[in-house]
C-alpha cells in the first residue's frame, strides 16, 4: 500500500511532514523554466523559440493521454489501455507480487499473455478530462469570516463543489486545486481506473543499473521503464486517445515536452524559511535518513530473504536521501542564496515603493520570520511525535485511531480529511493486501522510538509516556509481533470501531498509538497555531504582492497536478567538465564490472551479440521537472512519445527552490532503447505489435 | 591501539582530518571563561571573585598531580601511582583485555590484588614538569626565509630543541607547543610512564548508565570513573605529589577547578570559516557518521559476540556524533552567529581605524574567504581519498607505506612526522597488540569505499582506480581476509621494508593502499597549497591583530596540553526549564527501567539496600572545558580532588566556538559517589585504604 518511491521525489512534505510549502507564482519565467498548467501554457513563446506549431488541439491530445499514478506520472501508448511509466514507479507492485520463491524484482515480470497480467494492489490511473475555474465560489464562501470559521467554510465549499460534479462515482476523481497560493482555485476532474495491472517490468538490475551511485547522475545506462494496463469490468480499457510510439531517438537540440505531475516546488520561500530549511529541517532529515539507511543496508546483508524484502525500502530511502542532499547543496551554495536574497530584496523594495500596495500587503516577511523562530522550537517535537515512524503497521493504526476519534464528532466539527467520503476512501486503501516484513517494521519502530528519545531527551514528558519502562526494541517487538493489522480483514473490522472499542481491542499497536495520540495531536495544534497557520496567511500576502508587481503570466508552484514543460535535448558543463546529452546501449557493456550495482542484468549479458549497441539509451534535456514527474512521457513536436522521464541530474534537485537553465536537466530513457530491449533482449513480440513497431 | 573515545571529543581534526583549526587568543575573558595555561593563570582575578588563596605553590602542586593520557586527562590520587580517570577513557583497554569468555566491559574489572592489575596496551601517562619559553629560538630559525624553507627551518629548530632536552630518553616527552597561533612557542617537558595498568573499572552499565540518550545531558547517574596505576621496572611508581582524596561532595556555589588537557577549540574562526563548517564539513560528517552508526547498531544485533565487539566503536561514534551535532547547533543558532559576526566586525573596524596596524595586518579575512571557497571544492576529495576509513588494518598499512616512502628520501626532504625518531615511535605503536574484529573492519572498509564512490561519483578517475572492477564489499572482504597486518610481528617486518618490498609482499591491504596512495597524497598537496597553507598564514595575521587590539592577557585556544579552568557548582536554565546542579544515588534507582540503556548494573541492584541514596552522584559546574578534558580532576579551593569531569552538557559543545557562562556546564562524577561505590557496591577495601578513606 505504500506509495511508489519517487526517484524524483522532491516533496518537502516528506521532511517529517513538517515543512511549510508555499505554492505561489514564480518570478517571470526565463530560459525553459516552468511547469505550466494546460490552461495557461505559453504556446506563442514556445512556437516562436522552437519553430513548433502547437495549438489547443495538440495540448488536448497530450492531456488526454497523460496518466496520473500514485506519486508518479505515465502515458497511454496503445488503444487497449497500455500505459508507459518507469520501473521504479511499479517496483512496489513487483515486490508485492513476489515472494521468497518468485522474485520478479530480481528476474523481471514478463507474462507471455494478457491473461497473466496481474493487478497492482492499490494502484489507480487517472486521466484529467476537465479544468473548471471555481475561484469565485471558493473565495465567496469565506467572505466575512475569520479563523477556524473561515477555514471550515472554504473547506465545506470545496467539498461541495467536488461532490456536485463527481458524486460518489468511483470512476471519477474531483479535486479542487489551490494554485498560485489561493490566487486561483480550479476543479480538476479525472477519469479514474481502479484496476491497473502489471504488463511488463524488466529486471531490477536493468532498470536500476548503477544503483544509488548513478542515481541523479549522468551518464546513465538504465532501462527505467515498465508497462501497466488499465482494466475495467475485467477487460482492458479502450483508449483511442493515446500517444503514438516513436521508436527513434531525438537529436541534440530537438525540442522536448514533458507532460506529468510535478509533486511540489517551493520556489517562493522567503530567506527566513530557506534558512530554517537549511539549518534544521534538511540537516535533521539527512541525519535520520542516513542512520536508517545504515540500519537497513546492514540488515539486508543478513540473509537472501532480508536482501529481497529490503530492496524497495532501501531504494526509497536512498532516493530521498539524495533529493534532500541535492536540496541542501542548493541552500548551502553562497551564489544560489545570494540570488534568492536579491530576488526577495527586489520584491520588497517594489512593494515598499507603492504605498497603496504596501498598505494592502503589510509585512508578511516579518510574520514569516516569527513563524520561522517558532518553527525552530517546535520542529523536533512535531517531527518526532506527530509524523511518526515509517512503519506500515503504525500508519494503519494511526489512520484507524484518528478516523474513530473524528467519526465520534459531529460532521461540522471534524478535522479536514475525515468526511464520510474520506473515511470510505481510507477503507478502500486499508483493504488492499500487500506483504509486510516484520523485521523491517521492527527496525522502523525501534529506530523512530530511539530517535524520538534522542532528539527530545529522556526527561521529556511525552518521551516518558511513549517509552514507559520499555526499550525501543522491546516496544517494537511487542507491537509488531502482537498486532493483527497485517490482516486486511482485521483492518476493516477495526475501522468500524469506536475509540472505546479500539481501546478494548487488545491490539498492542492500536493501543500504543491510542495512548500517545493526544500528545501527538497537541503538538500538531501548537504547530498549526504558531507555524503553519501564520505561514499560510503570510504566504498568501506575498503571492498577492507578486501578482501585483509581476502580473499573472506566471506558472504556479508544483501541486502534483498535470503540467507541461518544454525544453530541448542538451548536455551541460560544470566546473569545466562537459556532459554529453546521450548515452548508447554499447556503453552499458563498457560500464559493466560484474559487481553490484554495476553488474549488467543477465538477459542483457546474454543479448550482447544481438542488441544494437549504437541505439541511444538515455538522454538529457532542459525540461523543468521535479519529483512526481517520474514516468512522464517525453514528447516531440509532433506529439509522439520518445521516452519516459525517470530522473533529474544532481543540479535539478535545487529545482525545488529555483530553476537554473545552465545546469538543471531531465533524464529520460528513450523509446528507442525500450523498443530495442523488447525486440532483442526480452523478445516481447506481443508488446512490440501493440506499440505498432517492427518486431 | 585506537585512541580512547573521548566523551568530550571536540577535536575538529576528526572532521575527516580536513578542518583547519585556528589556535589563537580569545576575546578578553568574561565570566568563568578560559582554559588557562599554568604559567599565565589569572590568580588575582580568581582569588578576588571566589575569595580563594591560590598561589604559585598551589598551582605547582596541582600541575604535578595532573596526568595526560592518550586523548584524556587524569590525576594522581595516591603515593603509589594510583590514577583517577574516567571509565570511558579506559574502555578500549578493558575491551582489549576481554575476550568472548571474559567480558570485563560488561562485568567490570576488579582484581583483588595488585599483582592482577594488567597493562593497558599502548597506554602512557605523562606529567608536565617544566614549561620553557622558546619563542625567540623558533622565530629566529625562520627569519628571512620563505615558503617551504621557512616551514622546514622552524620544524628543524623545534626538533632540535626537543632533542636537546629529552634526547632519546623514553622516560621523557618533550613537546614544543605553538600557543596563540605562533604568538608563543613553549617547550613542555613531561615525565612519561609507559607501563600503565588497569586497577579498577566498574561495569559499563554503571559507568554509562543512560547510554547515548543521556550522553551530554543532565541529570545524570553515571559512575564514569576508573583507576589506573603507573608502573616502572615492574613496580608501582612512587608519587608523593598526588591530590588528596576528599570523599565529600561540594555545595552549590562552591568554587571548582578543572586541571586537564582540553583538546581543541576554534574560538577565532572567521565567519567565512564558520560558514564552511556549518554548510559542508559538519553536515557531511554528521551524515556519514549517522549511516555508519546505523550499520554498526544493526550489526551489533546479529549475535552476542557482535554486540560485545561493537561496544567501543559504537560508543565512540555516537559520542562524536553528538559533539558534531552540538557544534552544528551553535553554528545554526542565529543569535550565536550574530554574536560571532559582531565580534569579527569590531576587530576589523579597530584594525581599519589604525593605519599602521592595517598596513601590517593586510586583509587576512579576504584571504580566508578565498581559502574557504577552495575548501568547498576540495573538501570531498580530501576527506574521502586522504583521510581514509576508520579501519585499523588500513591505518596500519597507510602508516607503513608512508614511512617506507619517506624513509627512501634524504632526511632533509622528508615530510613532517617522518624523522627517524618518529618512525621509531611508530614502530613502538605498531608493536602494541590489540584484538581486531574482522567483521567491523569489513564494515569500515566497505562503508568508506561506498561513500567515496557516492560523494566523488563513479566517473571520478580516482574512484575508478580505487574500485576497479570490484564492489566495495568485495574489496573489503579481500583486503581484510588476506592481510597479515593483524599480527604485530608482521607489522614490525613490514615497517622495515622498502616500497618495492612492500609491493612485492603480496599483502592485499598494503597493496591496496600502495596503489592509491599517490592520488591521496596529490589531494593533500592541493589542499595544503589552497586551503591549509593560506589559512595558517592568514590566521597568524588575525592573531597579531588581536594581540595588538586586545593585549596579551588572554588564554590560548586549546591544544591538548595542560590547562586550568575555574568556576563554581551551578545549574542552568534554558527555555524556561531549570536544571539543578546535583543528582543523588537514589535517583539511579528511580531512573532504572530495567531496559537498556536504563538498566541499573547488577552490582548496584544488589546493593540497593546498603548504599547511601542521599550521596551526591554527579554534579555540574561552570568550568570551561572541551573534549580531551575527560578524566580531569575537579579540585576544590584546598587543592583536594572532589570528582572526575566526564562530560559537558549539550550547550558546552558550542564551546568549540565560544563560551556561554549562562549555559555551558561541566559534568562531574563526585568522589563522594566513587567512595560510596567502592565501599557499598563493589567492596574494595584495598582501594579505599589507598585513598585514605574509611572502609
XYZ file of N, CA, C and O in Angstrom, chain A residues 282-370:
356
model
N 16.388 20.177 6.854
C 17.173 19.310 5.974
C 18.288 18.588 6.733
O 18.451 17.381 6.557
N 19.063 19.276 7.582
C 20.103 18.524 8.304
C 19.548 17.370 9.123
O 20.090 16.258 9.082
N 18.478 17.597 9.847
C 17.955 16.521 10.696
C 17.374 15.404 9.840
O 17.522 14.221 10.146
N 16.742 15.787 8.749
C 16.213 14.761 7.858
C 17.344 13.940 7.232
O 17.259 12.714 7.143
N 18.394 14.607 6.821
C 19.535 13.889 6.234
C 20.190 12.965 7.252
O 20.552 11.829 6.942
N 20.334 13.440 8.466
C 20.958 12.643 9.522
C 20.113 11.404 9.816
O 20.619 10.284 9.875
N 18.827 11.609 10.002
C 17.981 10.468 10.365
C 17.870 9.487 9.202
O 17.912 8.270 9.388
N 17.721 10.030 8.001
C 17.652 9.153 6.835
C 18.923 8.311 6.725
O 18.881 7.129 6.386
N 20.054 8.919 7.026
C 21.335 8.207 6.903
C 21.447 7.085 7.917
O 21.919 5.992 7.586
N 21.041 7.344 9.145
C 21.168 6.268 10.129
C 20.249 5.102 9.765
O 20.642 3.936 9.815
N 19.039 5.437 9.355
C 18.103 4.381 8.966
C 18.625 3.609 7.756
O 18.526 2.379 7.674
N 19.203 4.348 6.835
C 19.824 3.721 5.662
C 20.885 2.717 6.096
O 20.932 1.585 5.609
N 21.742 3.126 7.037
C 22.778 2.224 7.532
C 22.168 0.984 8.166
O 22.635 -0.145 7.940
N 21.098 1.171 8.920
C 20.475 0.016 9.575
C 19.920 -0.956 8.535
O 20.123 -2.165 8.620
N 19.225 -0.412 7.540
C 18.621 -1.291 6.534
C 19.688 -1.953 5.656
O 19.560 -3.129 5.308
N 20.709 -1.212 5.295
C 21.769 -1.804 4.465
C 22.429 -2.968 5.197
O 22.718 -4.006 4.604
N 22.662 -2.793 6.485
C 23.307 -3.862 7.240
C 22.340 -5.031 7.427
O 22.725 -6.194 7.308
N 21.071 -4.716 7.687
C 20.069 -5.782 7.802
C 20.021 -6.611 6.518
O 19.942 -7.850 6.560
N 20.097 -5.921 5.386
C 19.978 -6.612 4.087
C 21.093 -7.626 3.861
O 20.956 -8.529 3.035
N 22.195 -7.501 4.606
C 23.299 -8.458 4.421
C 23.094 -9.745 5.218
O 23.897 -10.670 5.102
N 22.028 -9.801 6.038
C 21.928 -10.929 6.964
C 21.377 -12.201 6.320
O 21.594 -13.286 6.846
N 20.635 -12.091 5.208
C 20.143 -13.289 4.522
C 19.626 -12.903 3.141
O 19.406 -11.723 2.854
N 19.413 -13.902 2.299
C 18.875 -13.641 0.960
C 17.488 -13.023 1.048
O 17.150 -12.105 0.300
N 16.682 -13.533 1.985
C 15.320 -13.030 2.126
C 15.333 -11.592 2.674
O 14.553 -10.743 2.241
N 16.246 -11.329 3.601
C 16.371 -9.961 4.123
C 16.740 -9.012 2.984
O 16.213 -7.907 2.871
N 17.616 -9.473 2.120
C 18.009 -8.649 0.988
C 16.810 -8.375 0.076
O 16.584 -7.249 -0.362
N 16.031 -9.434 -0.160
C 14.887 -9.297 -1.067
C 13.875 -8.275 -0.530
O 13.460 -7.368 -1.245
N 13.500 -8.417 0.740
C 12.458 -7.521 1.257
C 12.974 -6.107 1.492
O 12.193 -5.180 1.685
N 14.290 -5.932 1.470
C 14.844 -4.590 1.717
C 14.973 -3.752 0.457
O 15.206 -2.542 0.542
N 14.870 -4.380 -0.694
C 15.153 -3.655 -1.938
C 14.351 -2.361 -2.039
O 14.913 -1.276 -2.212
N 13.052 -2.470 -1.883
C 12.205 -1.299 -2.086
C 12.399 -0.246 -0.982
O 12.588 0.936 -1.284
N 12.390 -0.637 0.299
C 12.634 0.377 1.336
C 13.989 1.071 1.197
O 14.078 2.289 1.373
N 15.013 0.316 0.852
C 16.335 0.941 0.718
C 16.359 1.868 -0.485
O 16.874 2.982 -0.420
N 15.753 1.411 -1.579
C 15.702 2.268 -2.757
C 15.018 3.596 -2.419
O 15.518 4.681 -2.744
N 13.888 3.506 -1.743
C 13.131 4.720 -1.411
C 13.939 5.654 -0.523
O 13.975 6.871 -0.725
N 14.620 5.065 0.432
C 15.365 5.857 1.396
C 16.568 6.523 0.737
O 16.850 7.703 0.963
N 17.280 5.764 -0.073
C 18.471 6.330 -0.723
C 18.081 7.405 -1.716
O 18.771 8.410 -1.876
N 16.940 7.175 -2.368
C 16.462 8.168 -3.306
C 16.102 9.465 -2.578
O 16.493 10.561 -2.981
N 15.373 9.337 -1.475
C 15.026 10.528 -0.689
C 16.277 11.219 -0.194
O 16.388 12.442 -0.232
N 17.202 10.396 0.295
C 18.429 10.985 0.807
C 19.063 11.886 -0.229
O 19.441 13.018 0.039
N 19.160 11.389 -1.468
C 19.859 12.166 -2.491
C 19.085 13.425 -2.851
O 19.680 14.465 -3.140
N 17.773 13.328 -2.812
C 16.966 14.521 -3.076
C 17.274 15.589 -2.019
O 17.547 16.752 -2.341
N 17.224 15.192 -0.769
C 17.485 16.163 0.299
C 18.917 16.694 0.211
O 19.179 17.864 0.447
N 19.819 15.791 -0.123
C 21.224 16.192 -0.232
C 21.387 17.236 -1.342
O 22.096 18.230 -1.180
N 20.719 17.009 -2.465
C 20.767 17.973 -3.562
C 20.134 19.299 -3.167
O 20.633 20.373 -3.515
N 19.040 19.230 -2.432
C 18.397 20.468 -1.977
C 19.336 21.229 -1.040
O 19.487 22.454 -1.145
N 19.948 20.483 -0.126
C 20.878 21.113 0.811
C 22.043 21.738 0.048
O 22.531 22.801 0.426
N 22.454 21.072 -1.038
C 23.515 21.612 -1.869
C 23.164 22.995 -2.400
O 23.994 23.914 -2.400
N 21.917 23.168 -2.835
C 21.493 24.478 -3.337
C 21.472 25.504 -2.207
O 21.959 26.623 -2.353
N 20.933 25.098 -1.064
C 20.763 26.066 0.032
C 22.070 26.423 0.736
O 22.118 27.388 1.495
N 23.107 25.630 0.513
C 24.406 25.976 1.103
C 25.371 26.501 0.048
O 26.548 26.663 0.325
N 24.832 26.776 -1.138
C 25.642 27.380 -2.198
C 25.534 28.904 -2.049
O 24.458 29.471 -2.222
N 26.629 29.566 -1.717
C 26.545 31.008 -1.466
C 25.949 31.777 -2.654
O 25.174 32.717 -2.452
N 26.277 31.354 -3.883
C 25.760 32.079 -5.052
C 24.244 31.917 -5.158
O 23.514 32.877 -5.438
N 23.768 30.709 -4.937
C 22.331 30.462 -5.017
C 21.587 31.301 -3.976
O 20.576 31.945 -4.277
N 22.106 31.302 -2.759
C 21.431 32.048 -1.706
C 21.491 33.557 -1.957
O 20.548 34.280 -1.644
N 22.587 34.019 -2.553
C 22.688 35.444 -2.866
C 21.622 35.841 -3.889
O 21.001 36.898 -3.796
N 21.387 34.948 -4.867
C 20.379 35.224 -5.883
C 18.985 35.280 -5.246
O 18.176 36.160 -5.536
N 18.699 34.312 -4.365
C 17.399 34.312 -3.699
C 17.235 35.584 -2.852
O 16.161 36.171 -2.811
N 18.324 35.993 -2.214
C 18.250 37.181 -1.352
C 17.969 38.424 -2.205
O 17.160 39.274 -1.833
N 18.612 38.494 -3.371
C 18.404 39.643 -4.256
C 16.966 39.684 -4.764
O 16.340 40.750 -4.831
N 16.424 38.506 -5.106
C 15.033 38.466 -5.583
C 14.078 38.961 -4.500
O 13.151 39.721 -4.764
N 14.312 38.493 -3.287
C 13.432 38.908 -2.196
C 13.536 40.414 -1.973
O 12.533 41.109 -1.800
N 14.779 40.897 -2.007
C 15.009 42.318 -1.791
C 14.275 43.141 -2.833
O 13.647 44.150 -2.521
N 14.327 42.685 -4.098
C 13.682 43.440 -5.169
C 12.169 43.521 -4.953
O 11.569 44.587 -5.030
N 11.568 42.386 -4.631
C 10.119 42.387 -4.421
C 9.747 43.303 -3.256
O 8.796 44.091 -3.349
N 10.504 43.214 -2.183
C 10.180 44.031 -1.012
C 10.329 45.511 -1.332
O 9.506 46.339 -0.893
N 11.341 45.849 -2.103
C 11.514 47.258 -2.462
C 10.376 47.745 -3.342
O 9.878 48.850 -3.176
N 9.951 46.882 -4.280
C 8.876 47.328 -5.187
C 7.563 47.448 -4.437
O 6.741 48.313 -4.753
N 7.351 46.602 -3.455
C 6.144 46.754 -2.624
C 6.233 48.050 -1.825
O 5.281 48.844 -1.787
N 7.410 48.272 -1.228
C 7.573 49.456 -0.386
C 7.403 50.750 -1.189
O 6.941 51.763 -0.670
N 7.771 50.672 -2.500
C 7.711 51.864 -3.345
C 6.280 52.228 -3.749
O 6.042 53.280 -4.324
N 5.333 51.349 -3.458
C 3.934 51.584 -3.845
C 3.097 51.624 -2.563
O 2.688 50.585 -2.046
N 2.829 52.836 -2.046
C 2.193 52.945 -0.724
C 0.874 52.179 -0.619
O 0.621 51.533 0.404
N 0.057 52.201 -1.676
C -1.232 51.510 -1.603
C -1.003 50.000 -1.477
O -1.630 49.315 -0.666
N -0.060 49.514 -2.269
C 0.255 48.085 -2.225
C 0.842 47.716 -0.856
O 0.442 46.728 -0.235
N 1.761 48.548 -0.392
C 2.397 48.281 0.906
C 1.338 48.219 2.012
O 1.398 47.368 2.901
N 0.393 49.109 1.913
C -0.709 49.132 2.891
C -1.495 47.824 2.848
O -1.814 47.224 3.873
N -1.795 47.360 1.624
C -2.598 46.152 1.465
C -1.834 44.902 1.895
O -2.412 43.983 2.486
N -0.548 44.873 1.615
C 0.257 43.672 1.857
C 0.741 43.579 3.293
O 0.814 42.493 3.871
N 1.057 44.713 3.894
C 1.631 44.680 5.240
C 3.053 44.156 5.197
O 3.761 44.360 4.215
N 3.470 43.461 6.250
C 4.847 42.949 6.266
C 4.862 41.433 6.484
O 5.244 40.936 7.542
N 4.469 40.687 5.470
C 4.440 39.226 5.634
C 5.835 38.644 5.869
O 5.959 37.577 6.460
N 6.888 39.346 5.426
C 8.252 38.821 5.633
C 8.576 38.762 7.133
O 9.161 37.796 7.602
N 8.156 39.800 7.857
C 8.377 39.791 9.303
C 7.544 38.684 9.955
O 7.996 38.007 10.881
N 6.322 38.501 9.450
C 5.482 37.424 10.008
C 6.159 36.068 9.794
O 6.126 35.202 10.658
N 6.769 35.912 8.630
C 7.430 34.631 8.354
C 8.691 34.455 9.184
O 9.073 33.327 9.513
N 9.331 35.546 9.543
C 10.470 35.421 10.459
C 10.003 34.931 11.822
O 10.656 34.091 12.446
N 8.868 35.455 12.268
C 8.342 34.991 13.563
C 7.948 33.509 13.477
O 8.217 32.725 14.388
